[in-house]
Amino acid sequence: MDYKTKSKSINVKIIMAFTFIMILTIISIKVFMNLSFDSAFEKYVDDSNRAEVKHLMFDLKHIYKDGSWDINTIKELGEDAIYKGIALEIYDKDKKLVWSIFEDEKVLSNITLKKISEDMQSIDNKWNDKFSEYKLEVKDENGEVVGYPYIGHYASTYYMENDMEFFKIMNKYMLLIGFMSITGIIIISIIISKSISNPIAKVSKMTKVIEKGNYKDKLNYKSNIKEVDELILSINKLASALNQQEKLRKRLTTDISHELRTPITSIKGHLDVIIAGIWEPTTERLISINEEVSRMNNLIDELGRLAKYDSENEELEIEKIDLAKLLKNIVFNLESKAMEKEIYIECELQEIKISADKKKIYQVLVNIISNAIKYTGEKGKIYIKTYNDDEYINISIKDNGIGIPVEDINHIFERFYRVDKSRNKETGGIGVGLTIAKSIIEKHKGNIIVRSDISKGSEFIIRLPNKLDSNDKRHLN
């Protein structure tokens, strides 16, 4: 199945959705209006028809005067009544026909009643044309019955011509309002869809630019929709992050190439000369070759740490740890490195027990203290302190070394990032130690705070939560 043939643009979808909702709303309103209007209008027509019948009944009391029927009055009443859908017949006391709309005005009655029937059938094909009749009595001045008027009209609700005209006008207005509403909502939906789709189209275009590897461009567009602005901001941040990662990747490639080329060149040079018989394989020369091999081995070990970090899915093994004892052991193990540079390490350690993965925390502390030794100059000082607050156990590792530039502080935990752009035997490495350290601390629900001033030193504060369930198991990845 071709996905593209089924997908629709956001413009079309929004217009269709708004139009569908509006049509559904209009239909619902029309149905409701028709039901309520028809009911109310039928009641009005029925009441009006009944009122006309009552008026006719009242007028019929005066059609017999001086012992005779007033035919002219009867004719006027009959003709007026038939225009209102009411049929009139008059019988005398012997039930002989005096006057009938069906006999005396046959054409008029047929045309009028047929028109009513056709109009009602056009509205409701189930409409019933059955007649209802009322029989009255006409009395003379002495109170004796002298005749019987018959009044008939349709039993079902029926509309006269003016009622039908009003009914049709109402339907026309409803259709007009519906058409105008649909047209208006289509215009509005087009405007709204454009305001949404335009920035999304720009974002889509930007992602295609990113897909091609161009991370430097930024999307400078401001919409009036909060979510779209947040999406644009996220895309720009993504582009910036990818650009930074691309720089780090290129730098890593260059650094690894340099790190490998230098010792390999040195080793090959020594071996070539020894093989040629120019140099003797003395102890000093073999030691020099061994040092270059060690440099290569350190680099491979660091790459191995990164590969292990990327592939592991092991759990934290939580246990109770004597933090002061752990730090003393680490300082003791690193003391020889510090003594090489005559660095003094001072400790102020409280008796604190923490629940953590001992091996992982050990790895973090070794990394940060090693960095402090590495970037602290000759006869420098490192100050290690632990203290407790309401929420966290804090481990502060502070040095008076070279410091970290402000622009680099936010990036030092990114993989492959190195503050020192040049490499040498003392500051070599590919820059994954702090990345791993940060990940481990975050898995312990903690964080690392960094404070630094150029030429004054740096302080790393590791913050671990006071309470951590000893039975808790958390995945590293």
Coordinates of C-alpha atoms in Angstrom, one line a residue:
M1 CA 0.0 0.0 0.0
D2 CA 1.4 3.4 -0.9
Y3 CA 1.3 5.6 2.1
K4 CA 1.5 8.8 0.2
T5 CA -1.7 8.2 -1.7
K6 CA -3.6 8.0 1.6
S7 CA -2.0 10.9 3.4
K8 CA -3.6 14.4 3.3
S9 CA -2.2 17.8 4.1
I10 CA -3.0 19.4 7.4
N11 CA -4.8 22.2 5.5
V12 CA -7.2 19.7 3.9
K13 CA -7.7 17.8 7.2
I14 CA -8.5 21.0 9.2
I15 CA -10.9 22.3 6.5
M16 CA -12.6 18.9 6.3
A17 CA -12.8 18.6 10.1
F18 CA -14.2 22.1 10.6
T19 CA -16.6 21.7 7.7
F20 CA -17.8 18.4 9.0
I21 CA -18.4 19.8 12.5
M22 CA -20.2 22.8 11.1
I23 CA -22.4 20.7 8.8
L24 CA -23.2 18.3 11.7
T25 CA -24.0 21.3 13.9
I26 CA -26.2 22.9 11.3
I27 CA -28.1 19.7 10.7
S28 CA -28.5 19.2 14.4
I29 CA -29.8 22.8 14.8
K30 CA -32.1 22.4 11.8
V31 CA -33.5 19.1 13.2
F32 CA -34.0 20.7 16.6
M33 CA -35.5 23.9 15.1
N34 CA -37.8 22.0 12.8
L35 CA -39.1 19.8 15.6
S36 CA -39.6 22.7 17.9
F37 CA -40.7 25.1 15.2
D38 CA -43.1 22.6 13.6
S39 CA -44.6 21.8 16.9
A40 CA -45.1 25.4 17.9
F41 CA -46.3 26.4 14.4
E42 CA -48.8 23.5 14.3
K43 CA -50.1 24.6 17.7
Y44 CA -50.5 28.1 16.4
V45 CA -52.3 27.0 13.2
D46 CA -54.6 24.6 15.2
D47 CA -55.5 27.4 17.6
S48 CA -56.1 29.8 14.8
N49 CA -58.3 27.3 13.0
R50 CA -60.3 26.6 16.1
A51 CA -60.7 30.3 16.7
E52 CA -62.0 30.7 13.1
V53 CA -64.5 27.9 13.7
K54 CA -65.7 29.6 16.9
H55 CA -66.1 32.9 15.1
L56 CA -68.1 31.2 12.4
M57 CA -70.3 29.4 15.0
F58 CA -71.0 32.8 16.6
D59 CA -71.9 34.5 13.3
L60 CA -74.2 31.6 12.2
K61 CA -76.6 32.5 15.1
H62 CA -77.7 35.6 13.1
I63 CA -78.4 34.1 9.7
Y64 CA -82.1 33.3 10.3
K65 CA -84.2 36.5 10.7
D66 CA -87.9 37.3 10.3
G67 CA -88.7 33.6 9.5
S68 CA -86.3 33.3 6.6
W69 CA -82.6 32.5 5.8
D70 CA -80.2 35.4 5.0
I71 CA -78.7 33.7 2.0
N72 CA -76.3 36.6 1.2
T73 CA -74.9 36.5 4.7
I74 CA -74.6 32.7 4.5
K75 CA -72.7 33.0 1.1
E76 CA -70.3 35.6 2.6
L77 CA -69.6 33.5 5.6
G78 CA -69.2 30.3 3.5
E79 CA -66.8 31.9 1.0
D80 CA -64.8 33.5 3.7
A81 CA -64.6 30.2 5.6
I82 CA -63.5 28.1 2.6
Y83 CA -60.5 30.4 2.1
K84 CA -59.6 29.4 5.6
G85 CA -60.1 25.7 4.9
I86 CA -63.5 25.5 6.6
A87 CA -66.5 24.1 4.7
L88 CA -70.0 25.3 5.5
E89 CA -73.4 23.7 4.8
I90 CA -76.9 24.9 6.0
Y91 CA -79.9 22.6 6.4
D92 CA -83.4 23.7 7.5
K93 CA -85.4 22.1 10.3
D94 CA -86.6 19.4 7.9
K95 CA -82.9 18.7 7.0
K96 CA -83.3 20.1 3.5
L97 CA -80.2 21.7 2.0
V98 CA -80.4 25.5 2.2
W99 CA -76.9 26.4 1.1
S100 CA -73.7 24.4 0.6
I101 CA -70.2 25.5 -0.3
F102 CA -69.8 22.2 -2.2
E103 CA -72.9 22.8 -4.3
D104 CA -73.3 26.6 -4.6
E105 CA -69.5 27.3 -4.8
K106 CA -68.3 24.0 -6.1
V107 CA -65.4 25.3 -8.2
L108 CA -64.1 27.5 -5.4
S109 CA -64.3 24.7 -2.8
N110 CA -62.7 22.1 -5.0
I111 CA -59.8 24.4 -5.9
T112 CA -59.2 25.6 -2.4
L113 CA -59.4 22.2 -0.7
K114 CA -57.3 20.6 -3.4
K115 CA -54.6 23.2 -3.0
I116 CA -54.6 22.7 0.8
S117 CA -54.3 18.9 0.3
E118 CA -51.5 19.2 -2.3
D119 CA -49.5 21.7 -0.1
M120 CA -49.8 19.4 2.9
Q121 CA -48.8 16.3 0.9
S122 CA -45.7 18.2 -0.3
I123 CA -44.7 18.7 3.3
D124 CA -45.8 15.3 4.7
N125 CA -46.7 12.5 2.4
K126 CA -48.4 10.7 5.3
W127 CA -50.8 13.6 5.9
N128 CA -54.4 12.5 6.3
D129 CA -57.1 14.4 4.3
K130 CA -60.0 13.1 6.5
F131 CA -62.6 15.7 7.4
S132 CA -64.1 16.4 10.8
E133 CA -67.6 18.0 11.1
Y134 CA -69.4 20.0 13.7
K135 CA -73.2 20.0 13.8
L136 CA -74.9 23.1 15.2
E137 CA -78.5 24.3 15.8
V138 CA -80.0 27.6 14.7
K139 CA -83.0 28.8 16.7
D140 CA -85.6 31.6 16.0
E141 CA -86.6 34.3 18.4
N142 CA -89.0 31.9 20.2
G143 CA -86.2 29.4 20.8
E144 CA -87.4 26.9 18.3
V145 CA -84.8 25.0 16.1
V146 CA -85.1 26.2 12.5
G147 CA -82.0 24.7 11.0
Y148 CA -78.7 22.8 11.2
P149 CA -75.4 24.3 10.0
Y150 CA -72.6 21.8 9.3
I151 CA -69.0 23.0 9.7
G152 CA -66.2 20.8 8.3
H153 CA -62.4 21.0 8.2
Y154 CA -59.4 18.7 7.9
A155 CA -58.9 16.6 11.0
S156 CA -55.1 16.8 10.6
T157 CA -53.2 20.1 11.0
Y158 CA -53.4 22.0 7.7
Y159 CA -51.8 25.2 6.5
M160 CA -53.4 27.8 4.4
E161 CA -51.6 29.7 1.6
N162 CA -50.2 32.4 3.9
D163 CA -49.1 29.7 6.4
M164 CA -47.3 27.8 3.6
E165 CA -45.6 31.0 2.4
F166 CA -44.3 31.7 5.9
F167 CA -43.2 28.1 6.2
K168 CA -41.3 28.2 2.9
I169 CA -39.6 31.5 3.9
M170 CA -38.4 30.0 7.2
N171 CA -36.9 27.0 5.3
K172 CA -35.2 29.3 2.9
Y173 CA -33.7 31.4 5.7
M174 CA -32.5 28.2 7.4
L175 CA -30.8 27.1 4.2
L176 CA -29.3 30.5 3.6
I177 CA -28.0 30.6 7.2
G178 CA -26.6 27.1 6.8
F179 CA -24.9 28.0 3.5
M180 CA -23.4 31.2 5.0
S181 CA -22.3 29.4 8.1
I182 CA -20.6 26.6 6.0
T183 CA -18.9 29.2 3.8
G184 CA -17.8 31.2 6.8
I185 CA -16.4 28.2 8.6
I186 CA -14.5 27.1 5.4
I187 CA -12.9 30.6 5.2
I188 CA -12.1 30.6 8.9
S189 CA -10.7 27.0 8.7
I190 CA -8.5 28.0 5.8
I191 CA -7.1 30.9 7.7
I192 CA -6.6 28.8 10.8
S193 CA -5.1 25.9 8.9
K194 CA -2.7 28.3 7.1
S195 CA -1.6 29.7 10.5
I196 CA -0.8 26.1 11.7
S197 CA 0.4 24.5 8.5
N198 CA 2.8 27.3 7.4
P199 CA 5.1 27.0 10.4
I200 CA 4.8 23.2 10.3
A201 CA 5.8 23.3 6.7
K202 CA 8.8 25.5 7.6
V203 CA 9.7 23.0 10.4
S204 CA 9.4 20.1 8.0
K205 CA 11.7 21.9 5.6
M206 CA 14.1 22.5 8.4
T207 CA 14.2 18.8 9.3
K208 CA 14.9 17.9 5.7
V209 CA 17.9 20.3 5.9
I210 CA 19.0 18.7 9.1
E211 CA 18.5 15.2 7.5
K212 CA 21.0 16.2 4.8
G213 CA 23.6 17.0 7.5
N214 CA 23.3 20.8 7.6
Y215 CA 23.0 21.6 11.3
K216 CA 24.2 25.2 11.2
D217 CA 21.0 26.8 9.9
K218 CA 18.3 27.9 12.3
L219 CA 14.6 28.4 11.7
N220 CA 13.9 32.1 12.4
Y221 CA 10.2 32.1 12.4
K222 CA 7.7 33.3 15.0
S223 CA 4.1 32.1 14.9
N224 CA 1.2 33.0 17.1
I225 CA 0.7 29.5 18.4
K226 CA 2.5 28.5 21.6
E227 CA 2.9 24.8 20.7
V228 CA 4.3 25.6 17.2
D229 CA 6.8 28.1 18.7
E230 CA 7.9 25.3 21.2
L231 CA 8.3 22.9 18.3
I232 CA 10.4 25.5 16.4
L233 CA 12.5 26.1 19.5
S234 CA 13.0 22.3 19.9
I235 CA 14.1 21.9 16.3
N236 CA 16.6 24.7 16.6
K237 CA 18.0 23.1 19.8
L238 CA 18.1 19.8 18.0
A239 CA 20.0 21.3 15.1
S240 CA 22.4 23.0 17.6
A241 CA 22.9 19.8 19.5
L242 CA 23.5 17.8 16.3
N243 CA 26.0 20.5 15.1
Q244 CA 27.8 20.3 18.4
Q245 CA 27.9 16.4 18.2
E246 CA 29.1 16.6 14.7
K247 CA 32.0 18.8 15.8
L248 CA 32.7 16.4 18.6
R249 CA 32.7 13.5 16.3
K250 CA 35.1 15.2 13.9
R251 CA 37.3 16.2 16.8
L252 CA 37.2 12.6 18.2
T253 CA 38.2 11.2 14.8
T254 CA 41.1 13.7 14.6
D255 CA 42.1 13.0 18.2
I256 CA 42.0 9.2 17.9
S257 CA 43.9 9.4 14.7
H258 CA 46.5 11.6 16.3
E259 CA 46.7 9.5 19.4
L260 CA 47.3 6.3 17.4
R261 CA 49.5 7.8 14.7
T262 CA 52.0 9.3 17.2
P263 CA 52.9 6.1 19.1
I264 CA 52.7 3.9 16.1
T265 CA 55.1 6.2 14.2
S266 CA 57.4 6.2 17.1
I267 CA 57.3 2.4 17.6
K268 CA 57.8 1.8 13.8
G269 CA 60.7 4.2 13.7
H270 CA 62.4 2.5 16.6
L271 CA 61.8 -1.0 15.2
D272 CA 62.9 -0.1 11.7
V273 CA 66.2 1.2 13.0
I274 CA 66.7 -1.8 15.2
I275 CA 65.8 -4.2 12.4
A276 CA 68.2 -2.4 10.1
G277 CA 70.9 -3.0 12.7
I278 CA 71.6 0.7 13.2
W279 CA 70.5 0.6 16.9
E280 CA 70.9 -2.0 19.4
P281 CA 67.7 -3.2 21.2
T282 CA 68.9 -1.7 24.5
T283 CA 66.8 -1.6 27.6
E284 CA 66.2 2.1 27.3
R285 CA 64.9 1.8 23.7
L286 CA 62.6 -1.1 24.7
I287 CA 61.3 0.9 27.6
S288 CA 60.5 3.8 25.2
I289 CA 58.7 1.5 22.9
N290 CA 56.8 0.0 25.9
E291 CA 55.7 3.5 26.9
E292 CA 54.2 4.2 23.5
V293 CA 52.4 0.8 23.6
S294 CA 51.0 1.8 27.0
R295 CA 49.7 5.0 25.5
M296 CA 47.9 3.1 22.8
N297 CA 46.6 0.6 25.4
N298 CA 45.1 3.5 27.5
L299 CA 43.3 4.9 24.5
I300 CA 41.9 1.5 23.6
D301 CA 40.8 1.0 27.3
E302 CA 38.9 4.3 27.2
L303 CA 37.2 3.4 23.9
G304 CA 36.3 0.1 25.6
R305 CA 34.8 1.9 28.5
L306 CA 32.6 3.9 26.0
A307 CA 31.5 0.7 24.2
K308 CA 30.7 -0.9 27.5
Y309 CA 28.7 2.2 28.6
D310 CA 26.7 2.2 25.4
S311 CA 25.9 -1.6 25.5
E312 CA 25.3 -2.2 29.2
N313 CA 21.9 -2.7 30.6
E314 CA 22.9 -3.8 34.1
E315 CA 21.1 -2.9 37.3
L316 CA 22.3 -0.8 40.2
E317 CA 23.2 -3.1 43.1
I318 CA 22.2 -1.0 46.1
E319 CA 24.0 -1.5 49.4
K320 CA 24.9 0.4 52.5
I321 CA 28.2 2.2 52.0
D322 CA 30.5 4.0 54.5
L323 CA 31.2 7.1 52.5
A324 CA 34.1 8.3 54.5
K325 CA 35.9 5.0 54.3
L326 CA 35.2 4.8 50.5
L327 CA 36.7 8.2 49.9
K328 CA 39.8 7.5 52.1
N329 CA 40.5 4.4 50.1
I330 CA 40.2 6.3 46.8
V331 CA 42.5 9.1 48.1
F332 CA 45.0 6.5 49.2
N333 CA 45.0 4.8 45.8
L334 CA 45.5 8.1 44.0
E335 CA 48.0 9.6 46.4
S336 CA 51.0 8.5 44.3
K337 CA 49.7 10.5 41.3
A338 CA 49.1 13.5 43.5
M339 CA 52.6 13.2 45.1
E340 CA 54.2 13.3 41.6
K341 CA 53.0 16.9 41.3
E342 CA 53.3 17.6 45.0
I343 CA 49.6 18.2 45.3
Y344 CA 48.2 18.2 48.8
I345 CA 44.8 16.5 49.3
E346 CA 42.8 17.6 52.4
C347 CA 39.7 15.7 53.6
E348 CA 36.9 16.8 55.8
L349 CA 34.7 13.7 55.9
Q350 CA 31.6 13.2 58.1
E351 CA 30.5 9.8 59.2
I352 CA 27.8 9.2 56.6
K353 CA 26.2 6.0 55.4
I354 CA 24.6 6.0 51.9
S355 CA 22.5 3.5 50.0
A356 CA 24.1 3.2 46.5
D357 CA 25.9 1.0 44.0
K358 CA 29.4 0.9 45.5
K359 CA 31.3 0.0 42.3
K360 CA 29.5 2.7 40.3
I361 CA 30.0 5.4 43.0
Y362 CA 33.6 4.4 43.3
Q363 CA 34.0 4.9 39.5
V364 CA 32.4 8.4 39.7
L365 CA 34.6 9.5 42.5
V366 CA 37.8 8.1 41.0
N367 CA 37.0 9.9 37.7
I368 CA 36.4 13.3 39.3
I369 CA 39.3 13.2 41.8
S370 CA 41.6 12.0 39.0
N371 CA 40.5 15.0 36.9
A372 CA 41.2 17.3 39.8
I373 CA 44.7 15.9 40.1
K374 CA 45.2 16.1 36.3
Y375 CA 44.2 19.7 36.0
T376 CA 45.8 21.0 39.2
G377 CA 49.3 22.5 38.8
E378 CA 52.4 21.7 40.8
K379 CA 52.1 22.1 44.6
G380 CA 48.4 22.7 44.2
K381 CA 45.7 21.7 46.6
I382 CA 42.5 19.5 46.5
Y383 CA 39.9 19.8 49.2
I384 CA 37.4 16.9 49.6
K385 CA 34.4 17.5 51.9
T386 CA 31.1 15.6 52.7
Y387 CA 28.1 17.0 54.4
N388 CA 24.4 16.3 54.8
D389 CA 21.4 18.5 54.2
D390 CA 17.6 17.9 54.4
E391 CA 17.4 16.2 51.0
Y392 CA 20.9 15.3 49.8
I393 CA 24.2 13.8 50.8
N394 CA 26.8 16.1 49.3
I395 CA 30.4 15.3 48.2
S396 CA 32.4 18.3 47.3
I397 CA 35.7 17.9 45.4
K398 CA 37.4 21.3 45.0
D399 CA 40.8 22.2 43.5
N400 CA 42.8 25.3 42.8
G401 CA 43.7 24.2 39.3
I402 CA 43.3 25.8 35.8
G403 CA 39.5 26.0 36.0
I404 CA 36.9 25.6 33.2
P405 CA 35.8 28.3 30.8
V406 CA 32.2 29.5 31.3
E407 CA 31.3 28.5 27.8
D408 CA 32.5 25.0 28.4
I409 CA 30.8 24.2 31.7
N410 CA 27.5 23.3 30.1
H411 CA 29.2 20.9 27.8
I412 CA 31.7 19.0 29.9
F413 CA 29.2 16.1 30.6
E414 CA 28.7 15.6 26.9
R415 CA 30.4 12.5 25.4
F416 CA 33.7 13.2 23.6
Y417 CA 33.8 16.8 24.9
R418 CA 37.2 18.0 26.1
V419 CA 37.9 21.4 27.5
D420 CA 41.6 21.1 26.5
K421 CA 41.6 21.1 22.7
S422 CA 45.2 20.2 22.5
R423 CA 46.4 16.7 23.7
N424 CA 49.5 15.6 25.5
K425 CA 50.5 12.7 27.6
E426 CA 49.1 14.1 30.8
T427 CA 45.7 15.3 29.6
G428 CA 45.0 12.7 26.9
G429 CA 41.6 10.9 26.7
I430 CA 38.5 11.0 24.5
G431 CA 36.2 12.7 27.0
V432 CA 33.7 10.1 28.2
G433 CA 34.5 9.9 31.9
L434 CA 32.3 12.8 33.0
T435 CA 29.5 11.6 30.7
I436 CA 29.5 8.2 32.4
A437 CA 29.8 9.8 35.9
K438 CA 26.7 12.0 35.3
S439 CA 24.7 9.1 34.0
I440 CA 25.5 7.0 37.1
I441 CA 24.6 9.8 39.5
E442 CA 21.3 10.5 37.7
K443 CA 20.4 6.8 37.9
H444 CA 20.8 7.2 41.7
K445 CA 18.3 10.1 41.5
G446 CA 21.0 12.6 42.2
N447 CA 22.9 15.3 40.2
I448 CA 26.3 17.0 39.8
I449 CA 26.8 20.7 40.3
V450 CA 29.9 22.4 38.7
R451 CA 31.4 25.7 39.8
S452 CA 34.6 27.0 38.2
D453 CA 36.7 30.1 37.6
I454 CA 39.6 30.3 35.1
S455 CA 43.0 30.1 36.9
K456 CA 41.3 29.7 40.3
G457 CA 40.0 26.2 40.2
S458 CA 36.9 24.1 40.0
E459 CA 34.4 22.5 42.4
F460 CA 32.3 19.4 41.6
I461 CA 29.5 18.7 44.1
I462 CA 28.0 15.3 43.8
R463 CA 24.5 15.2 45.3
L464 CA 22.9 11.9 46.2
P465 CA 19.4 11.5 47.8
N466 CA 19.3 11.0 51.5
K467 CA 16.8 8.1 51.2
L468 CA 17.2 5.3 48.7
D469 CA 15.5 1.9 49.1
S470 CA 18.2 -0.7 49.7
N471 CA 16.0 -3.2 47.7
D472 CA 15.7 -0.8 44.7
K473 CA 17.0 -2.0 41.4
R474 CA 17.5 0.5 38.6
H475 CA 18.7 0.0 35.1
L476 CA 21.6 2.1 33.9
N477 CA 20.1 2.4 30.4

